[in-house]
């Protein structure tokens, strides 16, 4: 309670240390609202500390409602705030963050932000999180097959958006960004490993897009067949497999 009250202290150093301490303790019952209120703190070190604390306190369930509040911080004037916002979005793992990350963070002028943006995409779209999500749907959803199909489409759409943007960063002038891009591409694309070669990843992705366009065309052109009582029930979709589990931070 004392630490939570210290979040309102007049001294930014006290507010910063209070937020950081709450994050280090990581008590699951820590109230989120006082830390969220620090998103608008005038001191960037306090904003960064609040994001750091929430990274250790939030999971996908607790963090879902905060995604919309975190995303604007991707445009914060302070590099440390933008980086901590990306790390938090990766920890929460909600696919709503994919578009703003690809459109803003991957084009940031600071290489540290670009690197964290790429790593966050790997955390959000990596197979470890997808496997946990699929397992949870199967165990808890009243309509698991329907929900799994919707989840698979959501992830596929996010991958469609992320892949070409991450591939372009293989040409980044900063080696740390290239390494992060290579790692993320391997995590979100099961069975694919073209190292850090831009040409190889670009060729592979162009082929994937052509195949997808061809399948869409075939589906649109195929005549519809009326369903009859003798037709078998459709096979439930398999859970998504997006790549190796993301490395720990």
PDB file of C-alpha atoms in Angstrom:
ATOM      1  CA  UNK A   1       0.000   0.000   0.000  1.00  0.00           C
ATOM      2  CA  UNK A   2       2.846   2.390   0.825  1.00  0.00           C
ATOM      3  CA  UNK A   3       4.358   1.877  -2.625  1.00  0.00           C
ATOM      4  CA  UNK A   4       1.003   2.476  -4.305  1.00  0.00           C
ATOM      5  CA  UNK A   5       0.584   5.719  -2.375  1.00  0.00           C
ATOM      6  CA  UNK A   6       4.112   6.754  -3.361  1.00  0.00           C
ATOM      7  CA  UNK A   7       3.009   6.727  -7.018  1.00  0.00           C
ATOM      8  CA  UNK A   8       1.340  10.080  -6.263  1.00  0.00           C
ATOM      9  CA  UNK A   9       4.418  11.631  -4.640  1.00  0.00           C
ATOM     10  CA  UNK A  10       5.388  15.120  -5.794  1.00  0.00           C
ATOM     11  CA  UNK A  11       8.956  13.978  -6.535  1.00  0.00           C
ATOM     12  CA  UNK A  12       9.322  12.116  -9.882  1.00  0.00           C
ATOM     13  CA  UNK A  13      12.245  10.109  -8.468  1.00  0.00           C
ATOM     14  CA  UNK A  14       9.963   8.723  -5.765  1.00  0.00           C
ATOM     15  CA  UNK A  15       7.217   7.955  -8.275  1.00  0.00           C
ATOM     16  CA  UNK A  16       9.701   6.229 -10.564  1.00  0.00           C
ATOM     17  CA  UNK A  17      11.192   4.088  -7.801  1.00  0.00           C
ATOM     18  CA  UNK A  18       7.766   3.198  -6.422  1.00  0.00           C
ATOM     19  CA  UNK A  19       6.615   1.960  -9.833  1.00  0.00           C
ATOM     20  CA  UNK A  20       9.842   0.047 -10.388  1.00  0.00           C
ATOM     21  CA  UNK A  21       9.575  -1.576  -6.967  1.00  0.00           C
ATOM     22  CA  UNK A  22       6.013  -2.716  -7.634  1.00  0.00           C
ATOM     23  CA  UNK A  23       7.230  -4.316 -10.840  1.00  0.00           C
ATOM     24  CA  UNK A  24      10.131  -6.058  -9.096  1.00  0.00           C
ATOM     25  CA  UNK A  25       7.846  -7.444  -6.398  1.00  0.00           C
ATOM     26  CA  UNK A  26       5.381  -8.632  -9.037  1.00  0.00           C
ATOM     27  CA  UNK A  27       2.496  -9.215  -6.621  1.00  0.00           C
ATOM     28  CA  UNK A  28      -0.441 -10.409  -8.709  1.00  0.00           C
ATOM     29  CA  UNK A  29      -2.976  -8.467  -6.644  1.00  0.00           C
ATOM     30  CA  UNK A  30      -1.269  -5.122  -7.250  1.00  0.00           C
ATOM     31  CA  UNK A  31      -3.893  -2.626  -8.487  1.00  0.00           C
ATOM     32  CA  UNK A  32      -3.340  -1.683 -12.115  1.00  0.00           C
ATOM     33  CA  UNK A  33      -5.115   1.682 -12.214  1.00  0.00           C
ATOM     34  CA  UNK A  34      -2.510   3.705 -10.256  1.00  0.00           C
ATOM     35  CA  UNK A  35       0.223   2.511 -12.611  1.00  0.00           C
ATOM     36  CA  UNK A  36      -1.927   3.146 -15.662  1.00  0.00           C
ATOM     37  CA  UNK A  37      -2.457   6.730 -14.509  1.00  0.00           C
ATOM     38  CA  UNK A  38       1.302   7.259 -14.825  1.00  0.00           C
ATOM     39  CA  UNK A  39       1.081   6.850 -18.604  1.00  0.00           C
ATOM     40  CA  UNK A  40       0.397  10.606 -18.642  1.00  0.00           C
ATOM     41  CA  UNK A  41       3.100  11.537 -16.140  1.00  0.00           C
ATOM     42  CA  UNK A  42       5.168  14.525 -17.339  1.00  0.00           C
ATOM     43  CA  UNK A  43       8.422  12.720 -16.516  1.00  0.00           C
ATOM     44  CA  UNK A  44       9.482  10.071 -19.096  1.00  0.00           C
ATOM     45  CA  UNK A  45      11.359   8.022 -16.492  1.00  0.00           C
ATOM     46  CA  UNK A  46       8.115   7.652 -14.548  1.00  0.00           C
ATOM     47  CA  UNK A  47       6.203   6.617 -17.667  1.00  0.00           C
ATOM     48  CA  UNK A  48       8.902   4.043 -18.445  1.00  0.00           C
ATOM     49  CA  UNK A  49       8.858   2.714 -14.878  1.00  0.00           C
ATOM     50  CA  UNK A  50       5.074   2.280 -14.995  1.00  0.00           C
ATOM     51  CA  UNK A  51       5.331   0.290 -18.233  1.00  0.00           C
ATOM     52  CA  UNK A  52       8.130  -1.815 -16.781  1.00  0.00           C
ATOM     53  CA  UNK A  53       6.053  -2.586 -13.696  1.00  0.00           C
ATOM     54  CA  UNK A  54       3.042  -3.621 -15.763  1.00  0.00           C
ATOM     55  CA  UNK A  55       5.208  -5.934 -17.861  1.00  0.00           C
ATOM     56  CA  UNK A  56       5.767  -7.980 -14.709  1.00  0.00           C
ATOM     57  CA  UNK A  57       2.169  -7.728 -13.520  1.00  0.00           C
ATOM     58  CA  UNK A  58       0.033  -8.257 -16.615  1.00  0.00           C
ATOM     59  CA  UNK A  59      -0.751 -11.332 -18.652  1.00  0.00           C
ATOM     60  CA  UNK A  60      -2.974 -11.616 -21.707  1.00  0.00           C
ATOM     61  CA  UNK A  61      -6.131 -11.765 -19.622  1.00  0.00           C
ATOM     62  CA  UNK A  62      -5.363  -8.796 -17.367  1.00  0.00           C
ATOM     63  CA  UNK A  63      -3.732  -6.788 -20.128  1.00  0.00           C
ATOM     64  CA  UNK A  64      -6.336  -7.112 -22.882  1.00  0.00           C
ATOM     65  CA  UNK A  65      -8.258  -4.014 -21.819  1.00  0.00           C
ATOM     66  CA  UNK A  66      -5.067  -1.953 -21.548  1.00  0.00           C
ATOM     67  CA  UNK A  67      -3.799  -2.555 -25.083  1.00  0.00           C
ATOM     68  CA  UNK A  68      -5.652   0.487 -26.399  1.00  0.00           C
ATOM     69  CA  UNK A  69      -4.044   2.640 -23.694  1.00  0.00           C
ATOM     70  CA  UNK A  70      -0.535   1.329 -24.348  1.00  0.00           C
ATOM     71  CA  UNK A  71      -0.518   1.728 -28.135  1.00  0.00           C
ATOM     72  CA  UNK A  72      -0.427   5.586 -28.113  1.00  0.00           C
ATOM     73  CA  UNK A  73       2.837   5.368 -26.158  1.00  0.00           C
ATOM     74  CA  UNK A  74       4.473   3.897 -29.268  1.00  0.00           C
ATOM     75  CA  UNK A  75       4.611   7.533 -30.418  1.00  0.00           C
ATOM     76  CA  UNK A  76       5.966   8.920 -27.137  1.00  0.00           C
ATOM     77  CA  UNK A  77       8.769  11.460 -27.493  1.00  0.00           C
ATOM     78  CA  UNK A  78      11.055   9.408 -25.233  1.00  0.00           C
ATOM     79  CA  UNK A  79      12.854   6.405 -26.718  1.00  0.00           C
ATOM     80  CA  UNK A  80      12.788   4.532 -23.406  1.00  0.00           C
ATOM     81  CA  UNK A  81       9.013   4.904 -23.183  1.00  0.00           C
ATOM     82  CA  UNK A  82       8.498   3.629 -26.725  1.00  0.00           C
ATOM     83  CA  UNK A  83      10.740   0.646 -26.019  1.00  0.00           C
ATOM     84  CA  UNK A  84       9.031  -0.246 -22.729  1.00  0.00           C
ATOM     85  CA  UNK A  85       5.626   0.073 -24.405  1.00  0.00           C
ATOM     86  CA  UNK A  86       6.745  -2.461 -27.020  1.00  0.00           C
ATOM     87  CA  UNK A  87       8.069  -4.848 -24.388  1.00  0.00           C
ATOM     88  CA  UNK A  88       4.750  -4.620 -22.523  1.00  0.00           C
ATOM     89  CA  UNK A  89       2.734  -5.250 -25.692  1.00  0.00           C
ATOM     90  CA  UNK A  90       4.863  -8.309 -26.359  1.00  0.00           C
ATOM     91  CA  UNK A  91       4.219  -9.574 -22.833  1.00  0.00           C
ATOM     92  CA  UNK A  92       0.463  -9.052 -23.142  1.00  0.00           C
ATOM     93  CA  UNK A  93       0.506 -10.696 -26.568  1.00  0.00           C
ATOM     94  CA  UNK A  94      -2.659  -9.294 -28.098  1.00  0.00           C
ATOM     95  CA  UNK A  95      -2.819  -9.308 -31.908  1.00  0.00           C
ATOM     96  CA  UNK A  96      -4.450  -5.847 -31.944  1.00  0.00           C
ATOM     97  CA  UNK A  97      -0.941  -4.478 -31.380  1.00  0.00           C
ATOM     98  CA  UNK A  98       0.477  -5.968 -34.593  1.00  0.00           C
ATOM     99  CA  UNK A  99      -0.705  -3.235 -36.972  1.00  0.00           C
ATOM    100  CA  UNK A 100       0.488  -0.225 -34.924  1.00  0.00           C
ATOM    101  CA  UNK A 101       3.830  -1.935 -34.332  1.00  0.00           C
ATOM    102  CA  UNK A 102       4.361  -2.607 -38.033  1.00  0.00           C
ATOM    103  CA  UNK A 103       3.186   0.852 -39.088  1.00  0.00           C
ATOM    104  CA  UNK A 104       4.959   2.882 -36.390  1.00  0.00           C
ATOM    105  CA  UNK A 105       7.675   1.072 -34.467  1.00  0.00           C
ATOM    106  CA  UNK A 106       9.309  -0.770 -37.353  1.00  0.00           C
ATOM    107  CA  UNK A 107       9.773   2.594 -39.072  1.00  0.00           C
ATOM    108  CA  UNK A 108      11.054   4.421 -35.992  1.00  0.00           C
ATOM    109  CA  UNK A 109      14.182   6.532 -36.444  1.00  0.00           C
ATOM    110  CA  UNK A 110      15.781   4.913 -33.384  1.00  0.00           C
ATOM    111  CA  UNK A 111      17.252   1.432 -34.033  1.00  0.00           C
ATOM    112  CA  UNK A 112      16.559   0.351 -30.443  1.00  0.00           C
ATOM    113  CA  UNK A 113      12.842   0.941 -31.019  1.00  0.00           C
ATOM    114  CA  UNK A 114      12.937  -0.955 -34.324  1.00  0.00           C
ATOM    115  CA  UNK A 115      14.703  -3.852 -32.607  1.00  0.00           C
ATOM    116  CA  UNK A 116      12.166  -3.989 -29.767  1.00  0.00           C
ATOM    117  CA  UNK A 117       9.327  -3.689 -32.259  1.00  0.00           C
ATOM    118  CA  UNK A 118      10.525  -6.757 -34.153  1.00  0.00           C
ATOM    119  CA  UNK A 119      11.066  -8.739 -30.962  1.00  0.00           C
ATOM    120  CA  UNK A 120       7.570  -7.820 -29.750  1.00  0.00           C
ATOM    121  CA  UNK A 121       6.058  -9.211 -32.954  1.00  0.00           C
ATOM    122  CA  UNK A 122       7.928 -12.451 -32.333  1.00  0.00           C
ATOM    123  CA  UNK A 123       6.545 -12.602 -28.803  1.00  0.00           C
ATOM    124  CA  UNK A 124       2.986 -11.892 -29.961  1.00  0.00           C
ATOM    125  CA  UNK A 125       2.933 -14.253 -32.957  1.00  0.00           C
ATOM    126  CA  UNK A 126       5.346 -16.985 -31.843  1.00  0.00           C
ATOM    127  CA  UNK A 127       4.170 -20.586 -31.582  1.00  0.00           C
ATOM    128  CA  UNK A 128       4.525 -20.797 -27.801  1.00  0.00           C
ATOM    129  CA  UNK A 129       1.784 -18.241 -27.216  1.00  0.00           C
ATOM    130  CA  UNK A 130      -0.349 -19.694 -30.032  1.00  0.00           C
ATOM    131  CA  UNK A 131      -0.100 -23.175 -28.504  1.00  0.00           C
ATOM    132  CA  UNK A 132      -1.143 -21.906 -25.080  1.00  0.00           C
ATOM    133  CA  UNK A 133      -4.052 -20.019 -26.598  1.00  0.00           C
ATOM    134  CA  UNK A 134      -5.198 -23.060 -28.585  1.00  0.00           C
ATOM    135  CA  UNK A 135      -4.988 -25.287 -25.530  1.00  0.00           C
ATOM    136  CA  UNK A 136      -6.977 -22.806 -23.466  1.00  0.00           C
ATOM    137  CA  UNK A 137      -9.686 -22.583 -26.136  1.00  0.00           C
ATOM    138  CA  UNK A 138     -10.001 -26.377 -26.281  1.00  0.00           C
ATOM    139  CA  UNK A 139     -10.260 -26.603 -22.509  1.00  0.00           C
ATOM    140  CA  UNK A 140     -12.568 -23.661 -21.778  1.00  0.00           C
ATOM    141  CA  UNK A 141     -14.559 -22.639 -24.842  1.00  0.00           C
ATOM    142  CA  UNK A 142     -18.147 -23.893 -25.223  1.00  0.00           C
ATOM    143  CA  UNK A 143     -17.534 -23.999 -28.997  1.00  0.00           C
ATOM    144  CA  UNK A 144     -13.831 -24.830 -29.269  1.00  0.00           C
ATOM    145  CA  UNK A 145     -13.706 -25.744 -32.956  1.00  0.00           C
ATOM    146  CA  UNK A 146     -15.434 -22.558 -34.049  1.00  0.00           C
ATOM    147  CA  UNK A 147     -13.289 -20.388 -31.795  1.00  0.00           C
ATOM    148  CA  UNK A 148     -10.108 -22.156 -32.891  1.00  0.00           C
ATOM    149  CA  UNK A 149     -10.972 -21.475 -36.509  1.00  0.00           C
ATOM    150  CA  UNK A 150     -11.521 -17.789 -35.764  1.00  0.00           C
ATOM    151  CA  UNK A 151      -8.250 -17.631 -33.808  1.00  0.00           C
ATOM    152  CA  UNK A 152      -6.353 -19.297 -36.651  1.00  0.00           C
ATOM    153  CA  UNK A 153      -7.709 -16.727 -39.107  1.00  0.00           C
ATOM    154  CA  UNK A 154      -6.727 -13.871 -36.778  1.00  0.00           C
ATOM    155  CA  UNK A 155      -3.157 -15.136 -36.471  1.00  0.00           C
ATOM    156  CA  UNK A 156      -2.884 -15.771 -40.215  1.00  0.00           C
ATOM    157  CA  UNK A 157      -4.036 -12.210 -40.911  1.00  0.00           C
ATOM    158  CA  UNK A 158      -1.516 -10.823 -38.407  1.00  0.00           C
ATOM    159  CA  UNK A 159       1.276 -12.873 -39.983  1.00  0.00           C
ATOM    160  CA  UNK A 160       0.265 -11.595 -43.409  1.00  0.00           C
ATOM    161  CA  UNK A 161       0.725  -8.068 -42.116  1.00  0.00           C
ATOM    162  CA  UNK A 162       3.919  -8.649 -40.132  1.00  0.00           C
ATOM    163  CA  UNK A 163       6.009 -10.831 -42.441  1.00  0.00           C
ATOM    164  CA  UNK A 164       6.755  -8.387 -45.282  1.00  0.00           C
ATOM    165  CA  UNK A 165       7.545  -5.588 -42.822  1.00  0.00           C
ATOM    166  CA  UNK A 166       9.943  -7.736 -40.821  1.00  0.00           C
ATOM    167  CA  UNK A 167      11.591  -9.029 -44.010  1.00  0.00           C
ATOM    168  CA  UNK A 168      12.340  -5.454 -45.046  1.00  0.00           C
ATOM    169  CA  UNK A 169      14.252  -4.945 -41.797  1.00  0.00           C
ATOM    170  CA  UNK A 170      16.763  -7.566 -42.922  1.00  0.00           C
ATOM    171  CA  UNK A 171      18.212  -4.670 -44.919  1.00  0.00           C
ATOM    172  CA  UNK A 172      18.451  -2.410 -41.849  1.00  0.00           C
ATOM    173  CA  UNK A 173      21.806  -0.718 -41.342  1.00  0.00           C
ATOM    174  CA  UNK A 174      21.923  -1.834 -37.698  1.00  0.00           C
ATOM    175  CA  UNK A 175      23.077  -5.427 -37.173  1.00  0.00           C
ATOM    176  CA  UNK A 176      21.062  -5.750 -33.957  1.00  0.00           C
ATOM    177  CA  UNK A 177      17.862  -5.014 -35.896  1.00  0.00           C
ATOM    178  CA  UNK A 178      18.796  -7.572 -38.568  1.00  0.00           C
ATOM    179  CA  UNK A 179      19.434 -10.227 -35.910  1.00  0.00           C
ATOM    180  CA  UNK A 180      16.089  -9.475 -34.253  1.00  0.00           C
ATOM    181  CA  UNK A 181      14.292  -9.634 -37.617  1.00  0.00           C
ATOM    182  CA  UNK A 182      15.897 -12.989 -38.430  1.00  0.00           C
ATOM    183  CA  UNK A 183      14.888 -14.429 -35.072  1.00  0.00           C
ATOM    184  CA  UNK A 184      11.301 -13.203 -35.372  1.00  0.00           C
ATOM    185  CA  UNK A 185      10.876 -14.554 -38.901  1.00  0.00           C
ATOM    186  CA  UNK A 186      11.978 -17.979 -37.695  1.00  0.00           C
ATOM    187  CA  UNK A 187       9.582 -17.833 -34.730  1.00  0.00           C
ATOM    188  CA  UNK A 188       6.450 -16.872 -36.638  1.00  0.00           C
ATOM    189  CA  UNK A 189       7.046 -19.090 -39.683  1.00  0.00           C
ATOM    190  CA  UNK A 190       7.204 -22.741 -38.730  1.00  0.00           C
ATOM    191  CA  UNK A 191       9.877 -24.720 -40.523  1.00  0.00           C
ATOM    192  CA  UNK A 192      11.357 -21.763 -42.390  1.00  0.00           C
ATOM    193  CA  UNK A 193      14.952 -20.725 -41.839  1.00  0.00           C
ATOM    194  CA  UNK A 194      16.673 -18.586 -44.445  1.00  0.00           C
ATOM    195  CA  UNK A 195      19.120 -17.053 -42.012  1.00  0.00           C
ATOM    196  CA  UNK A 196      19.594 -13.321 -42.409  1.00  0.00           C
ATOM    197  CA  UNK A 197      19.277 -13.403 -46.200  1.00  0.00           C
ATOM    198  CA  UNK A 198      16.872 -10.753 -47.418  1.00  0.00           C
ATOM    199  CA  UNK A 199      16.782 -12.243 -50.927  1.00  0.00           C
ATOM    200  CA  UNK A 200      15.902 -15.739 -49.669  1.00  0.00           C
ATOM    201  CA  UNK A 201      13.155 -14.551 -47.308  1.00  0.00           C
ATOM    202  CA  UNK A 202      11.776 -12.204 -49.973  1.00  0.00           C
ATOM    203  CA  UNK A 203      11.665 -15.009 -52.565  1.00  0.00           C
ATOM    204  CA  UNK A 204       9.962 -17.336 -50.096  1.00  0.00           C
ATOM    205  CA  UNK A 205       7.364 -14.716 -49.124  1.00  0.00           C
ATOM    206  CA  UNK A 206       6.591 -13.853 -52.757  1.00  0.00           C
ATOM    207  CA  UNK A 207       5.963 -17.551 -53.368  1.00  0.00           C
ATOM    208  CA  UNK A 208       3.693 -17.770 -50.319  1.00  0.00           C
ATOM    209  CA  UNK A 209       1.671 -14.782 -51.536  1.00  0.00           C
ATOM    210  CA  UNK A 210       1.341 -16.230 -55.054  1.00  0.00           C
ATOM    211  CA  UNK A 211       0.147 -19.546 -53.660  1.00  0.00           C
ATOM    212  CA  UNK A 212      -2.339 -17.761 -51.412  1.00  0.00           C
ATOM    213  CA  UNK A 213      -3.689 -15.737 -54.317  1.00  0.00           C
ATOM    214  CA  UNK A 214      -4.015 -18.899 -56.415  1.00  0.00           C
ATOM    215  CA  UNK A 215      -5.909 -20.718 -53.662  1.00  0.00           C
ATOM    216  CA  UNK A 216      -8.248 -17.740 -53.257  1.00  0.00           C
ATOM    217  CA  UNK A 217      -8.905 -17.678 -56.993  1.00  0.00           C
ATOM    218  CA  UNK A 218      -9.641 -21.412 -57.052  1.00  0.00           C
ATOM    219  CA  UNK A 219     -12.030 -21.072 -54.124  1.00  0.00           C
ATOM    220  CA  UNK A 220     -13.888 -18.217 -55.808  1.00  0.00           C
ATOM    221  CA  UNK A 221     -14.146 -20.097 -59.100  1.00  0.00           C
ATOM    222  CA  UNK A 222     -15.188 -23.448 -57.641  1.00  0.00           C
ATOM    223  CA  UNK A 223     -18.912 -24.225 -58.085  1.00  0.00           C
ATOM    224  CA  UNK A 224     -20.798 -24.550 -54.854  1.00  0.00           C
ATOM    225  CA  UNK A 225     -22.128 -28.015 -54.026  1.00  0.00           C
ATOM    226  CA  UNK A 226     -25.380 -28.213 -52.104  1.00  0.00           C
ATOM    227  CA  UNK A 227     -24.987 -30.068 -48.850  1.00  0.00           C
ATOM    228  CA  UNK A 228     -26.802 -33.374 -48.560  1.00  0.00           C
ATOM    229  CA  UNK A 229     -27.609 -35.415 -45.467  1.00  0.00           C
ATOM    230  CA  UNK A 230     -25.126 -38.091 -46.590  1.00  0.00           C
ATOM    231  CA  UNK A 231     -22.152 -35.733 -46.540  1.00  0.00           C
ATOM    232  CA  UNK A 232     -19.654 -36.289 -43.743  1.00  0.00           C
ATOM    233  CA  UNK A 233     -19.182 -33.737 -41.020  1.00  0.00           C
ATOM    234  CA  UNK A 234     -16.302 -31.344 -41.702  1.00  0.00           C
ATOM    235  CA  UNK A 235     -12.966 -32.103 -40.052  1.00  0.00           C
ATOM    236  CA  UNK A 236     -12.197 -29.671 -37.232  1.00  0.00           C
ATOM    237  CA  UNK A 237      -9.256 -27.368 -37.992  1.00  0.00           C
ATOM    238  CA  UNK A 238      -5.906 -28.137 -36.404  1.00  0.00           C
ATOM    239  CA  UNK A 239      -4.537 -25.629 -33.877  1.00  0.00           C
ATOM    240  CA  UNK A 240      -2.108 -23.131 -35.410  1.00  0.00           C
ATOM    241  CA  UNK A 241       1.624 -23.883 -35.428  1.00  0.00           C
ATOM    242  CA  UNK A 242       3.634 -20.708 -35.956  1.00  0.00           C
ATOM    243  CA  UNK A 243       7.212 -21.582 -35.062  1.00  0.00           C
ATOM    244  CA  UNK A 244       9.545 -22.242 -32.153  1.00  0.00           C
ATOM    245  CA  UNK A 245       8.768 -20.828 -28.728  1.00  0.00           C
ATOM    246  CA  UNK A 246       9.985 -17.242 -28.190  1.00  0.00           C
ATOM    247  CA  UNK A 247      13.177 -16.918 -26.197  1.00  0.00           C
ATOM    248  CA  UNK A 248      12.865 -15.544 -22.704  1.00  0.00           C
ATOM    249  CA  UNK A 249      13.648 -11.913 -22.131  1.00  0.00           C
TER     250      UNK A 249
END
